[in-house]
């Protein structure tokens, strides 16, 4: 059979990218049309398209030009191909019983964790999109397994449940099972002890979607790995879906080679630490969920000081709610500060407001407060203002930009310049140095201002 143009392009592409990449991203596309200028390819879904285009759009384009020997464009068309998949026989599998709502089948899913309350940020966008694509796809072989990896408290378990819940919602007759790898291991051990290994494997092999959380836990548990390997193969062969999470890339867990290579044959997506804006969005969402009005400065304060981990962020929020109801006090910065000190056990940046800084500088430099905010360029005013900017940068949790805005709508580069000027002057002038240090001490002293 003669190849179409896309077939020829693929033959070249196959020699240029890793095999896994080829299978995952090029093989699923087929040619829809071809004319003098345009090659049109069929792609299975939006997620696939976005990722493929941004990563491989160029190599496809240039390979196409090479193969066809003329300048050509590639166009993509997203075709959701239900009919093809629906008619596929379920290979080797027992006829499907009409299980209503997974009767008699415990899914272990926690309904609280959904896609809709999973806040999206640059750190988890791809993982979330892949997860949604898995749920929406009729093709069970696409991204199978899906492996989500990332550090603690970054939302892997949340995402695992969200996938299970959504899948169950769309496929109410299918069986979903969520299990942590600890639980899998424990169940396996007791099954062996009770001579029920057969029942054990039946249970797992009956699922349509098996979600195993934290597979790094299988490390050094050779027999459990072996059992899981067989479960995995059985499901995979029968076109059932498998979703896994791990705290590090699958290749680095130290599992048996054959198991690792199964994982690597799927789609790997990572979740990293959320940036400041995502942390703020998560805090807002969590406080809304609990029906609490959370002042924005408190949210910003928490998001600034807890950087790595969403579980801690949420822990701080819960504690804050508890403190405020116990102490019958409002949720404010002071309370947030106290909570953070309890949690981290170390001094966080003290809460100093820029008003505090200006007040102290005004006193110490003998300059009116209004002048510090103002535009005046008289030397002692300018110096007091620069010192106030420097102290704000050192002591408050405001960004350079907001410090600039606060000091009479100045640019952030003005703040940087001010900080440099003050540091140089502190180096050169012992008396000035002592004055600034005294201000620093006074402002960040043990007494908390309100
Ligand atoms: P992991 O399994 O990676 O250790 P979890 O899924 O248990 O992390 O997440 C810890 C907590 O943070 C959970 O309460 C979860 O709901 C919350 N969380 C994590 N990521 C998000 C997110 N993107 N949006 C909303 N909540 C999140
Ligand atoms: Mg987890």
GROMACS .gro file of C-alpha atoms and ligand atoms in nm:
model
  478
    1UNK     CA    1   0.000   0.000   0.000
    2UNK     CA    2   0.140   0.336  -0.087
    3UNK     CA    3   0.192   0.580   0.195
    4UNK     CA    4   0.015   0.913   0.216
    5UNK     CA    5   0.221   1.227   0.265
    6UNK     CA    6   0.184   1.216   0.643
    7UNK     CA    7   0.303   0.856   0.637
    8UNK     CA    8   0.624   0.966   0.465
    9UNK     CA    9   0.670   1.253   0.706
   10UNK     CA   10   0.625   1.014   0.997
   11UNK     CA   11   0.887   0.778   0.859
   12UNK     CA   12   1.139   1.061   0.878
   13UNK     CA   13   1.013   1.185   1.215
   14UNK     CA   14   1.054   0.840   1.360
   15UNK     CA   15   1.426   0.865   1.307
   16UNK     CA   16   1.447   1.204   1.472
   17UNK     CA   17   1.265   1.169   1.803
   18UNK     CA   18   1.263   0.920   2.087
   19UNK     CA   19   1.045   0.620   2.028
   20UNK     CA   20   0.818   0.702   2.317
   21UNK     CA   21   0.765   1.052   2.184
   22UNK     CA   22   0.689   0.913   1.844
   23UNK     CA   23   0.432   0.668   1.978
   24UNK     CA   24   0.268   0.922   2.207
   25UNK     CA   25   0.250   1.224   1.981
   26UNK     CA   26   0.293   1.136   1.614
   27UNK     CA   27   0.139   0.795   1.582
   28UNK     CA   28  -0.210   0.905   1.702
   29UNK     CA   29  -0.241   1.163   1.422
   30UNK     CA   30  -0.373   1.069   1.080
   31UNK     CA   31  -0.395   1.252   0.751
   32UNK     CA   32  -0.730   1.407   0.667
   33UNK     CA   33  -0.643   1.595   0.351
   34UNK     CA   34  -0.358   1.716   0.137
   35UNK     CA   35  -0.330   1.975  -0.138
   36UNK     CA   36  -0.053   2.181  -0.295
   37UNK     CA   37  -0.011   2.403   0.011
   38UNK     CA   38  -0.173   2.238   0.308
   39UNK     CA   39  -0.150   1.909   0.488
   40UNK     CA   40  -0.443   1.857   0.726
   41UNK     CA   41  -0.397   1.621   1.019
   42UNK     CA   42  -0.655   1.476   1.249
   43UNK     CA   43  -0.582   1.507   1.623
   44UNK     CA   44  -0.779   1.332   1.895
   45UNK     CA   45  -0.850   1.618   2.137
   46UNK     CA   46  -0.773   1.971   2.243
   47UNK     CA   47  -0.525   1.875   2.509
   48UNK     CA   48  -0.333   1.662   2.264
   49UNK     CA   49  -0.332   1.943   2.012
   50UNK     CA   50  -0.208   2.211   2.252
   51UNK     CA   51   0.078   2.007   2.383
   52UNK     CA   52   0.180   1.852   2.055
   53UNK     CA   53   0.167   2.183   1.868
   54UNK     CA   54   0.376   2.374   2.117
   55UNK     CA   55   0.637   2.100   2.145
   56UNK     CA   56   0.646   1.942   1.804
   57UNK     CA   57   0.476   2.190   1.574
   58UNK     CA   58   0.804   2.311   1.435
   59UNK     CA   59   0.969   1.980   1.374
   60UNK     CA   60   0.658   1.860   1.191
   61UNK     CA   61   0.656   2.175   0.983
   62UNK     CA   62   1.019   2.153   0.883
   63UNK     CA   63   1.010   1.781   0.818
   64UNK     CA   64   0.707   1.828   0.599
   65UNK     CA   65   0.884   2.092   0.390
   66UNK     CA   66   1.178   1.859   0.350
   67UNK     CA   67   0.973   1.558   0.251
   68UNK     CA   68   0.738   1.736   0.013
   69UNK     CA   69   1.011   1.955  -0.133
   70UNK     CA   70   0.790   2.262  -0.131
   71UNK     CA   71   0.677   2.518   0.126
   72UNK     CA   72   0.370   2.373   0.296
   73UNK     CA   73   0.157   2.449   0.597
   74UNK     CA   74   0.016   2.201   0.846
   75UNK     CA   75  -0.337   2.241   0.968
   76UNK     CA   76  -0.488   2.043   1.248
   77UNK     CA   77  -0.841   1.936   1.296
   78UNK     CA   78  -0.970   1.806   1.627
   79UNK     CA   79  -1.196   1.512   1.562
   80UNK     CA   80  -1.356   1.339   1.855
   81UNK     CA   81  -1.398   0.994   1.719
   82UNK     CA   82  -1.664   0.819   1.928
   83UNK     CA   83  -1.801   0.579   1.676
   84UNK     CA   84  -1.473   0.406   1.616
   85UNK     CA   85  -1.418   0.332   1.981
   86UNK     CA   86  -1.769   0.244   2.075
   87UNK     CA   87  -1.780  -0.036   1.827
   88UNK     CA   88  -1.461  -0.188   1.951
   89UNK     CA   89  -1.520  -0.519   2.124
   90UNK     CA   90  -1.399  -0.537   2.480
   91UNK     CA   91  -1.108  -0.774   2.438
   92UNK     CA   92  -1.086  -1.084   2.658
   93UNK     CA   93  -1.310  -0.938   2.917
   94UNK     CA   94  -1.604  -1.075   3.102
   95UNK     CA   95  -1.931  -0.931   2.968
   96UNK     CA   96  -2.011  -0.614   3.141
   97UNK     CA   97  -2.272  -0.645   3.409
   98UNK     CA   98  -2.488  -0.339   3.448
   99UNK     CA   99  -2.330  -0.227   3.774
  100UNK     CA  100  -2.534   0.059   3.902
  101UNK     CA  101  -2.330   0.311   4.091
  102UNK     CA  102  -2.062   0.053   4.149
  103UNK     CA  103  -2.292  -0.153   4.363
  104UNK     CA  104  -2.100  -0.368   4.604
  105UNK     CA  105  -1.780  -0.218   4.486
  106UNK     CA  106  -1.593   0.020   4.707
  107UNK     CA  107  -1.418   0.288   4.504
  108UNK     CA  108  -1.247   0.464   4.798
  109UNK     CA  109  -1.302   0.793   4.623
  110UNK     CA  110  -1.325   1.110   4.823
  111UNK     CA  111  -1.591   1.325   4.665
  112UNK     CA  112  -1.445   1.641   4.809
  113UNK     CA  113  -1.161   1.639   4.564
  114UNK     CA  114  -1.280   1.746   4.222
  115UNK     CA  115  -1.150   1.920   3.914
  116UNK     CA  116  -1.364   2.221   3.987
  117UNK     CA  117  -1.202   2.290   4.324
  118UNK     CA  118  -0.855   2.218   4.196
  119UNK     CA  119  -0.701   2.558   4.136
  120UNK     CA  120  -0.505   2.573   3.816
  121UNK     CA  121  -0.166   2.744   3.793
  122UNK     CA  122   0.142   2.719   3.575
  123UNK     CA  123   0.273   2.455   3.817
  124UNK     CA  124  -0.005   2.205   3.758
  125UNK     CA  125  -0.170   2.313   3.433
  126UNK     CA  126  -0.031   2.038   3.220
  127UNK     CA  127  -0.103   1.769   3.478
  128UNK     CA  128  -0.460   1.888   3.510
  129UNK     CA  129  -0.511   1.905   3.134
  130UNK     CA  130  -0.373   1.555   3.093
  131UNK     CA  131  -0.598   1.429   3.372
  132UNK     CA  132  -0.902   1.583   3.209
  133UNK     CA  133  -0.805   1.446   2.871
  134UNK     CA  134  -0.788   1.098   3.020
  135UNK     CA  135  -1.135   1.134   3.164
  136UNK     CA  136  -1.281   1.268   2.842
  137UNK     CA  137  -1.112   1.032   2.604
  138UNK     CA  138  -1.281   0.722   2.470
  139UNK     CA  139  -0.952   0.577   2.377
  140UNK     CA  140  -0.821   0.391   2.677
  141UNK     CA  141  -0.485   0.335   2.519
  142UNK     CA  142  -0.411   0.702   2.505
  143UNK     CA  143  -0.181   0.804   2.792
  144UNK     CA  144  -0.203   0.471   2.961
  145UNK     CA  145  -0.074   0.482   3.222
  146UNK     CA  146  -0.086   0.847   3.316
  147UNK     CA  147   0.183   0.910   3.575
  148UNK     CA  148   0.164   1.225   3.786
  149UNK     CA  149   0.474   1.304   3.985
  150UNK     CA  150   0.572   1.582   4.224
  151UNK     CA  151   0.674   1.663   4.582
  152UNK     CA  152   0.460   1.635   4.893
  153UNK     CA  153   0.155   1.847   4.941
  154UNK     CA  154   0.138   1.969   4.583
  155UNK     CA  155  -0.198   1.820   4.492
  156UNK     CA  156  -0.130   1.473   4.351
  157UNK     CA  157  -0.384   1.297   4.569
  158UNK     CA  158  -0.639   1.568   4.501
  159UNK     CA  159  -0.590   1.517   4.130
  160UNK     CA  160  -0.612   1.137   4.162
  161UNK     CA  161  -0.952   1.163   4.329
  162UNK     CA  162  -1.067   1.429   4.084
  163UNK     CA  163  -0.992   1.192   3.796
  164UNK     CA  164  -1.176   0.908   3.966
  165UNK     CA  165  -1.477   1.122   4.051
  166UNK     CA  166  -1.509   1.268   3.704
  167UNK     CA  167  -1.459   0.933   3.537
  168UNK     CA  168  -1.723   0.780   3.756
  169UNK     CA  169  -1.960   1.063   3.680
  170UNK     CA  170  -1.923   1.014   3.305
  171UNK     CA  171  -1.916   0.636   3.323
  172UNK     CA  172  -2.149   0.540   3.605
  173UNK     CA  173  -2.147   0.173   3.512
  174UNK     CA  174  -1.771   0.140   3.518
  175UNK     CA  175  -1.566   0.042   3.815
  176UNK     CA  176  -1.318   0.284   3.958
  177UNK     CA  177  -1.080   0.196   4.234
  178UNK     CA  178  -0.858   0.439   4.418
  179UNK     CA  179  -0.590   0.288   4.636
  180UNK     CA  180  -0.275   0.408   4.802
  181UNK     CA  181   0.022   0.187   4.742
  182UNK     CA  182   0.052   0.134   5.117
  183UNK     CA  183  -0.297  -0.005   5.126
  184UNK     CA  184  -0.230  -0.217   4.819
  185UNK     CA  185   0.078  -0.360   4.990
  186UNK     CA  186  -0.101  -0.428   5.318
  187UNK     CA  187  -0.394  -0.593   5.145
  188UNK     CA  188  -0.158  -0.807   4.945
  189UNK     CA  189   0.031  -0.918   5.254
  190UNK     CA  190  -0.284  -1.014   5.439
  191UNK     CA  191  -0.418  -1.190   5.133
  192UNK     CA  192  -0.106  -1.405   5.125
  193UNK     CA  193  -0.131  -1.473   5.493
  194UNK     CA  194  -0.490  -1.582   5.459
  195UNK     CA  195  -0.427  -1.778   5.142
  196UNK     CA  196  -0.653  -1.551   4.944
  197UNK     CA  197  -0.411  -1.421   4.687
  198UNK     CA  198  -0.650  -1.530   4.414
  199UNK     CA  199  -0.934  -1.317   4.548
  200UNK     CA  200  -0.696  -1.029   4.587
  201UNK     CA  201  -0.591  -1.026   4.225
  202UNK     CA  202  -0.948  -1.071   4.107
  203UNK     CA  203  -1.057  -0.764   4.291
  204UNK     CA  204  -0.798  -0.546   4.130
  205UNK     CA  205  -0.831  -0.691   3.787
  206UNK     CA  206  -1.201  -0.622   3.782
  207UNK     CA  207  -1.157  -0.247   3.767
  208UNK     CA  208  -1.200  -0.026   3.462
  209UNK     CA  209  -0.995   0.252   3.610
  210UNK     CA  210  -0.731   0.173   3.869
  211UNK     CA  211  -0.572   0.465   4.049
  212UNK     CA  212  -0.267   0.392   4.260
  213UNK     CA  213  -0.136   0.678   4.470
  214UNK     CA  214   0.227   0.713   4.581
  215UNK     CA  215   0.382   0.418   4.399
  216UNK     CA  216   0.724   0.513   4.534
  217UNK     CA  217   0.608   0.316   4.835
  218UNK     CA  218   0.652  -0.006   4.636
  219UNK     CA  219   1.027   0.040   4.652
  220UNK     CA  220   1.205  -0.260   4.802
  221UNK     CA  221   0.880  -0.455   4.824
  222UNK     CA  222   0.967  -0.710   4.561
  223UNK     CA  223   0.669  -0.941   4.585
  224UNK     CA  224   0.422  -0.657   4.593
  225UNK     CA  225   0.590  -0.516   4.284
  226UNK     CA  226   0.559  -0.848   4.115
  227UNK     CA  227   0.190  -0.871   4.197
  228UNK     CA  228   0.136  -0.516   4.085
  229UNK     CA  229   0.323  -0.585   3.763
  230UNK     CA  230   0.079  -0.864   3.680
  231UNK     CA  231  -0.222  -0.655   3.775
  232UNK     CA  232  -0.090  -0.373   3.561
  233UNK     CA  233  -0.033  -0.595   3.261
  234UNK     CA  234  -0.367  -0.760   3.292
  235UNK     CA  235  -0.550  -0.429   3.302
  236UNK     CA  236  -0.340  -0.274   3.031
  237UNK     CA  237  -0.386  -0.566   2.799
  238UNK     CA  238  -0.758  -0.549   2.846
  239UNK     CA  239  -0.770  -0.181   2.761
  240UNK     CA  240  -0.837  -0.068   3.116
  241UNK     CA  241  -0.708   0.260   3.247
  242UNK     CA  242  -0.431   0.304   3.499
  243UNK     CA  243  -0.336   0.625   3.675
  244UNK     CA  244  -0.038   0.648   3.905
  245UNK     CA  245   0.121   0.907   4.124
  246UNK     CA  246   0.470   0.922   4.265
  247UNK     CA  247   0.681   1.171   4.453
  248UNK     CA  248   0.960   1.164   4.193
  249UNK     CA  249   1.005   1.077   3.826
  250UNK     CA  250   0.930   0.707   3.773
  251UNK     CA  251   1.283   0.635   3.656
  252UNK     CA  252   1.421   0.752   3.989
  253UNK     CA  253   1.207   0.548   4.226
  254UNK     CA  254   1.418   0.236   4.216
  255UNK     CA  255   1.148  -0.010   4.117
  256UNK     CA  256   1.203  -0.327   3.915
  257UNK     CA  257   1.309  -0.249   3.561
  258UNK     CA  258   1.013  -0.411   3.392
  259UNK     CA  259   0.772  -0.212   3.607
  260UNK     CA  260   0.958   0.111   3.548
  261UNK     CA  261   0.954   0.057   3.175
  262UNK     CA  262   0.576   0.004   3.186
  263UNK     CA  263   0.539   0.336   3.363
  264UNK     CA  264   0.771   0.513   3.122
  265UNK     CA  265   0.566   0.393   2.829
  266UNK     CA  266   0.278   0.611   2.945
  267UNK     CA  267   0.249   0.983   2.976
  268UNK     CA  268   0.448   1.150   3.254
  269UNK     CA  269   0.334   1.482   3.391
  270UNK     CA  270   0.475   1.672   3.684
  271UNK     CA  271   0.335   1.910   3.942
  272UNK     CA  272   0.575   2.165   4.083
  273UNK     CA  273   0.550   2.425   4.360
  274UNK     CA  274   0.284   2.688   4.305
  275UNK     CA  275   0.389   3.044   4.237
  276UNK     CA  276   0.270   3.335   4.449
  277UNK     CA  277  -0.042   3.406   4.244
  278UNK     CA  278  -0.149   3.043   4.250
  279UNK     CA  279  -0.096   3.029   4.626
  280UNK     CA  280  -0.317   3.333   4.664
  281UNK     CA  281  -0.583   3.177   4.441
  282UNK     CA  282  -0.575   2.853   4.640
  283UNK     CA  283  -0.610   3.036   4.970
  284UNK     CA  284  -0.901   3.235   4.839
  285UNK     CA  285  -1.071   2.926   4.715
  286UNK     CA  286  -1.018   2.739   5.042
  287UNK     CA  287  -1.143   3.026   5.253
  288UNK     CA  288  -1.446   3.063   5.030
  289UNK     CA  289  -1.513   2.692   5.068
  290UNK     CA  290  -1.515   2.731   5.443
  291UNK     CA  291  -1.741   3.033   5.418
  292UNK     CA  292  -1.495   3.267   5.583
  293UNK     CA  293  -1.422   3.617   5.475
  294UNK     CA  294  -1.047   3.640   5.470
  295UNK     CA  295  -0.888   3.984   5.449
  296UNK     CA  296  -0.670   4.013   5.144
  297UNK     CA  297  -0.362   4.127   5.334
  298UNK     CA  298  -0.382   3.809   5.543
  299UNK     CA  299  -0.404   3.595   5.232
  300UNK     CA  300  -0.108   3.775   5.083
  301UNK     CA  301   0.085   3.739   5.404
  302UNK     CA  302   0.032   3.362   5.418
  303UNK     CA  303   0.105   3.320   5.049
  304UNK     CA  304   0.427   3.517   5.090
  305UNK     CA  305   0.552   3.318   5.385
  306UNK     CA  306   0.451   2.964   5.297
  307UNK     CA  307   0.607   2.898   4.965
  308UNK     CA  308   0.658   2.537   4.892
  309UNK     CA  309   0.363   2.334   4.995
  310UNK     CA  310  -0.012   2.358   4.962
  311UNK     CA  311  -0.084   2.127   5.249
  312UNK     CA  312   0.100   2.367   5.483
  313UNK     CA  313  -0.079   2.659   5.330
  314UNK     CA  314  -0.408   2.494   5.404
  315UNK     CA  315  -0.291   2.393   5.751
  316UNK     CA  316  -0.215   2.756   5.828
  317UNK     CA  317  -0.558   2.860   5.712
  318UNK     CA  318  -0.734   2.601   5.926
  319UNK     CA  319  -0.531   2.697   6.229
  320UNK     CA  320  -0.605   3.059   6.169
  321UNK     CA  321  -0.977   2.987   6.164
  322UNK     CA  322  -0.946   2.786   6.484
  323UNK     CA  323  -0.746   3.057   6.662
  324UNK     CA  324  -0.984   3.325   6.564
  325UNK     CA  325  -1.289   3.138   6.686
  326UNK     CA  326  -1.119   3.033   7.012
  327UNK     CA  327  -0.986   3.380   7.081
  328UNK     CA  328  -1.306   3.534   6.949
  329UNK     CA  329  -1.092   3.771   6.755
  330UNK     CA  330  -1.101   3.883   6.396
  331UNK     CA  331  -0.876   3.726   6.142
  332UNK     CA  332  -0.604   3.982   6.090
  333UNK     CA  333  -0.234   4.009   6.023
  334UNK     CA  334  -0.136   3.984   6.389
  335UNK     CA  335  -0.320   3.657   6.428
  336UNK     CA  336  -0.177   3.527   6.102
  337UNK     CA  337   0.169   3.611   6.224
  338UNK     CA  338   0.115   3.421   6.546
  339UNK     CA  339  -0.013   3.118   6.360
  340UNK     CA  340   0.285   3.119   6.131
  341UNK     CA  341   0.528   3.140   6.418
  342UNK     CA  342   0.358   2.838   6.574
  343UNK     CA  343   0.372   2.642   6.257
  344UNK     CA  344   0.720   2.717   6.143
  345UNK     CA  345   0.865   2.758   6.489
  346UNK     CA  346   1.088   3.030   6.357
  347UNK     CA  347   1.062   3.402   6.327
  348UNK     CA  348   0.904   3.504   6.007
  349UNK     CA  349   0.940   3.855   5.887
  350UNK     CA  350   0.773   4.072   6.150
  351UNK     CA  351   0.465   4.254   6.047
  352UNK     CA  352   0.568   4.607   5.989
  353UNK     CA  353   0.356   4.837   5.785
  354UNK     CA  354   0.494   5.105   5.560
  355UNK     CA  355   0.308   5.359   5.774
  356UNK     CA  356   0.514   5.239   6.072
  357UNK     CA  357   0.829   5.283   5.871
  358UNK     CA  358   0.738   5.635   5.764
  359UNK     CA  359   0.641   5.730   6.118
  360UNK     CA  360   0.977   5.621   6.255
  361UNK     CA  361   1.175   5.777   5.972
  362UNK     CA  362   0.990   6.102   6.009
  363UNK     CA  363   1.085   6.116   6.376
  364UNK     CA  364   1.439   6.005   6.332
  365UNK     CA  365   1.524   6.231   6.035
  366UNK     CA  366   1.316   6.524   6.156
  367UNK     CA  367   1.117   6.536   5.834
  368UNK     CA  368   0.738   6.565   5.801
  369UNK     CA  369   0.553   6.246   5.706
  370UNK     CA  370   0.381   6.419   5.418
  371UNK     CA  371   0.716   6.521   5.279
  372UNK     CA  372   0.831   6.161   5.277
  373UNK     CA  373   0.532   6.059   5.064
  374UNK     CA  374   0.568   6.371   4.853
  375UNK     CA  375   0.773   6.480   4.558
  376UNK     CA  376   1.018   6.717   4.730
  377UNK     CA  377   1.381   6.678   4.634
  378UNK     CA  378   1.545   6.859   4.922
  379UNK     CA  379   1.841   6.655   5.032
  380UNK     CA  380   1.732   6.560   5.384
  381UNK     CA  381   1.382   6.480   5.263
  382UNK     CA  382   1.517   6.266   4.981
  383UNK     CA  383   1.744   6.079   5.222
  384UNK     CA  384   1.463   6.014   5.471
  385UNK     CA  385   1.248   5.887   5.184
  386UNK     CA  386   1.522   5.658   5.057
  387UNK     CA  387   1.579   5.523   5.405
  388UNK     CA  388   1.206   5.460   5.441
  389UNK     CA  389   1.203   5.273   5.112
  390UNK     CA  390   1.500   5.067   5.219
  391UNK     CA  391   1.341   4.983   5.554
  392UNK     CA  392   1.013   4.895   5.383
  393UNK     CA  393   1.198   4.657   5.158
  394UNK     CA  394   1.380   4.498   5.453
  395UNK     CA  395   1.091   4.477   5.696
  396UNK     CA  396   0.759   4.460   5.520
  397UNK     CA  397   0.637   4.195   5.283
  398UNK     CA  398   0.559   4.437   5.006
  399UNK     CA  399   0.701   4.404   4.660
  400UNK     CA  400   0.930   4.668   4.512
  401UNK     CA  401   0.644   4.771   4.293
  402UNK     CA  402   0.400   4.829   4.576
  403UNK     CA  403   0.663   5.012   4.781
  404UNK     CA  404   0.719   5.244   4.486
  405UNK     CA  405   0.347   5.304   4.450
  406UNK     CA  406   0.310   5.374   4.817
  407UNK     CA  407   0.585   5.634   4.813
  408UNK     CA  408   0.413   5.879   4.586
  409UNK     CA  409   0.359   5.660   4.280
  410UNK     CA  410   0.723   5.596   4.203
  411UNK     CA  411   0.868   5.328   3.985
  412UNK     CA  412   1.018   5.007   4.126
  413UNK     CA  413   1.357   5.108   3.985
  414UNK     CA  414   1.346   5.414   4.212
  415UNK     CA  415   1.311   5.178   4.507
  416UNK     CA  416   1.606   4.970   4.391
  417UNK     CA  417   1.812   5.284   4.352
  418UNK     CA  418   1.710   5.402   4.700
  419UNK     CA  419   1.814   5.072   4.855
  420UNK     CA  420   2.153   5.085   4.684
  421UNK     CA  421   2.211   5.444   4.793
  422UNK     CA  422   2.128   5.364   5.154
  423UNK     CA  423   2.352   5.056   5.161
  424UNK     CA  424   2.646   5.252   5.020
  425UNK     CA  425   2.595   5.528   5.270
  426UNK     CA  426   2.575   5.276   5.555
  427UNK     CA  427   2.909   5.132   5.445
  428UNK     CA  428   3.074   5.469   5.424
  429UNK     CA  429   2.924   5.648   5.721
  430UNK     CA  430   2.937   5.481   6.064
  431UNK     CA  431   2.696   5.722   6.227
  432UNK     CA  432   2.438   5.683   5.951
  433UNK     CA  433   2.488   5.308   5.971
  434UNK     CA  434   2.412   5.309   6.343
  435UNK     CA  435   2.102   5.520   6.287
  436UNK     CA  436   1.958   5.285   6.030
  437UNK     CA  437   2.039   4.981   6.242
  438UNK     CA  438   1.861   5.145   6.535
  439UNK     CA  439   1.559   5.206   6.314
  440UNK     CA  440   1.563   4.846   6.200
  441UNK     CA  441   1.573   4.726   6.559
  442UNK     CA  442   1.302   4.961   6.673
  443UNK     CA  443   1.070   4.868   6.391
  444UNK     CA  444   1.120   4.495   6.414
  445UNK     CA  445   1.141   4.482   6.793
  446UNK     CA  446   0.948   4.230   6.999
  447UNK     CA  447   0.643   4.446   7.053
  448UNK     CA  448   0.379   4.389   6.791
  449UNK     CA  449   0.208   4.698   6.671
  450UNK     CA  450  -0.149   4.702   6.573
  451LIG     P1  451   0.003   1.539   4.756
  451LIG     O1  452  -0.080   1.418   4.735
  451LIG     O2  453   0.076   1.583   4.635
  451LIG     O3  454   0.096   1.526   4.873
  451LIG     P2  455  -0.251   1.657   4.820
  451LIG     O4  456  -0.327   1.626   4.697
  451LIG     O5  457  -0.279   1.576   4.940
  451LIG     O6  458  -0.096   1.659   4.791
  451LIG     O7  459  -0.275   1.812   4.851
  451LIG     C1  460  -0.262   1.868   4.982
  451LIG     C2  461  -0.377   1.962   5.007
  451LIG     O8  462  -0.367   2.073   4.920
  451LIG     C3  463  -0.512   1.900   4.978
  451LIG     O9  464  -0.601   1.942   5.076
  451LIG     C4  465  -0.551   1.953   4.844
  451LIG    O10  466  -0.691   1.969   4.834
  451LIG     C5  467  -0.483   2.087   4.842
  451LIG     N1  468  -0.444   2.125   4.706
  451LIG     C6  469  -0.333   2.088   4.640
  451LIG     N2  470  -0.327   2.142   4.519
  451LIG     C7  471  -0.440   2.214   4.506
  451LIG     C8  472  -0.494   2.295   4.402
  451LIG     N3  473  -0.428   2.312   4.287
  451LIG     N4  474  -0.613   2.354   4.423
  451LIG     C9  475  -0.679   2.338   4.538
  451LIG     N5  476  -0.632   2.265   4.641
  451LIG    C10  477  -0.515   2.203   4.626
  452LIG    MG1  478  -0.076   1.234   4.831
   0.00000   0.00000   0.00000
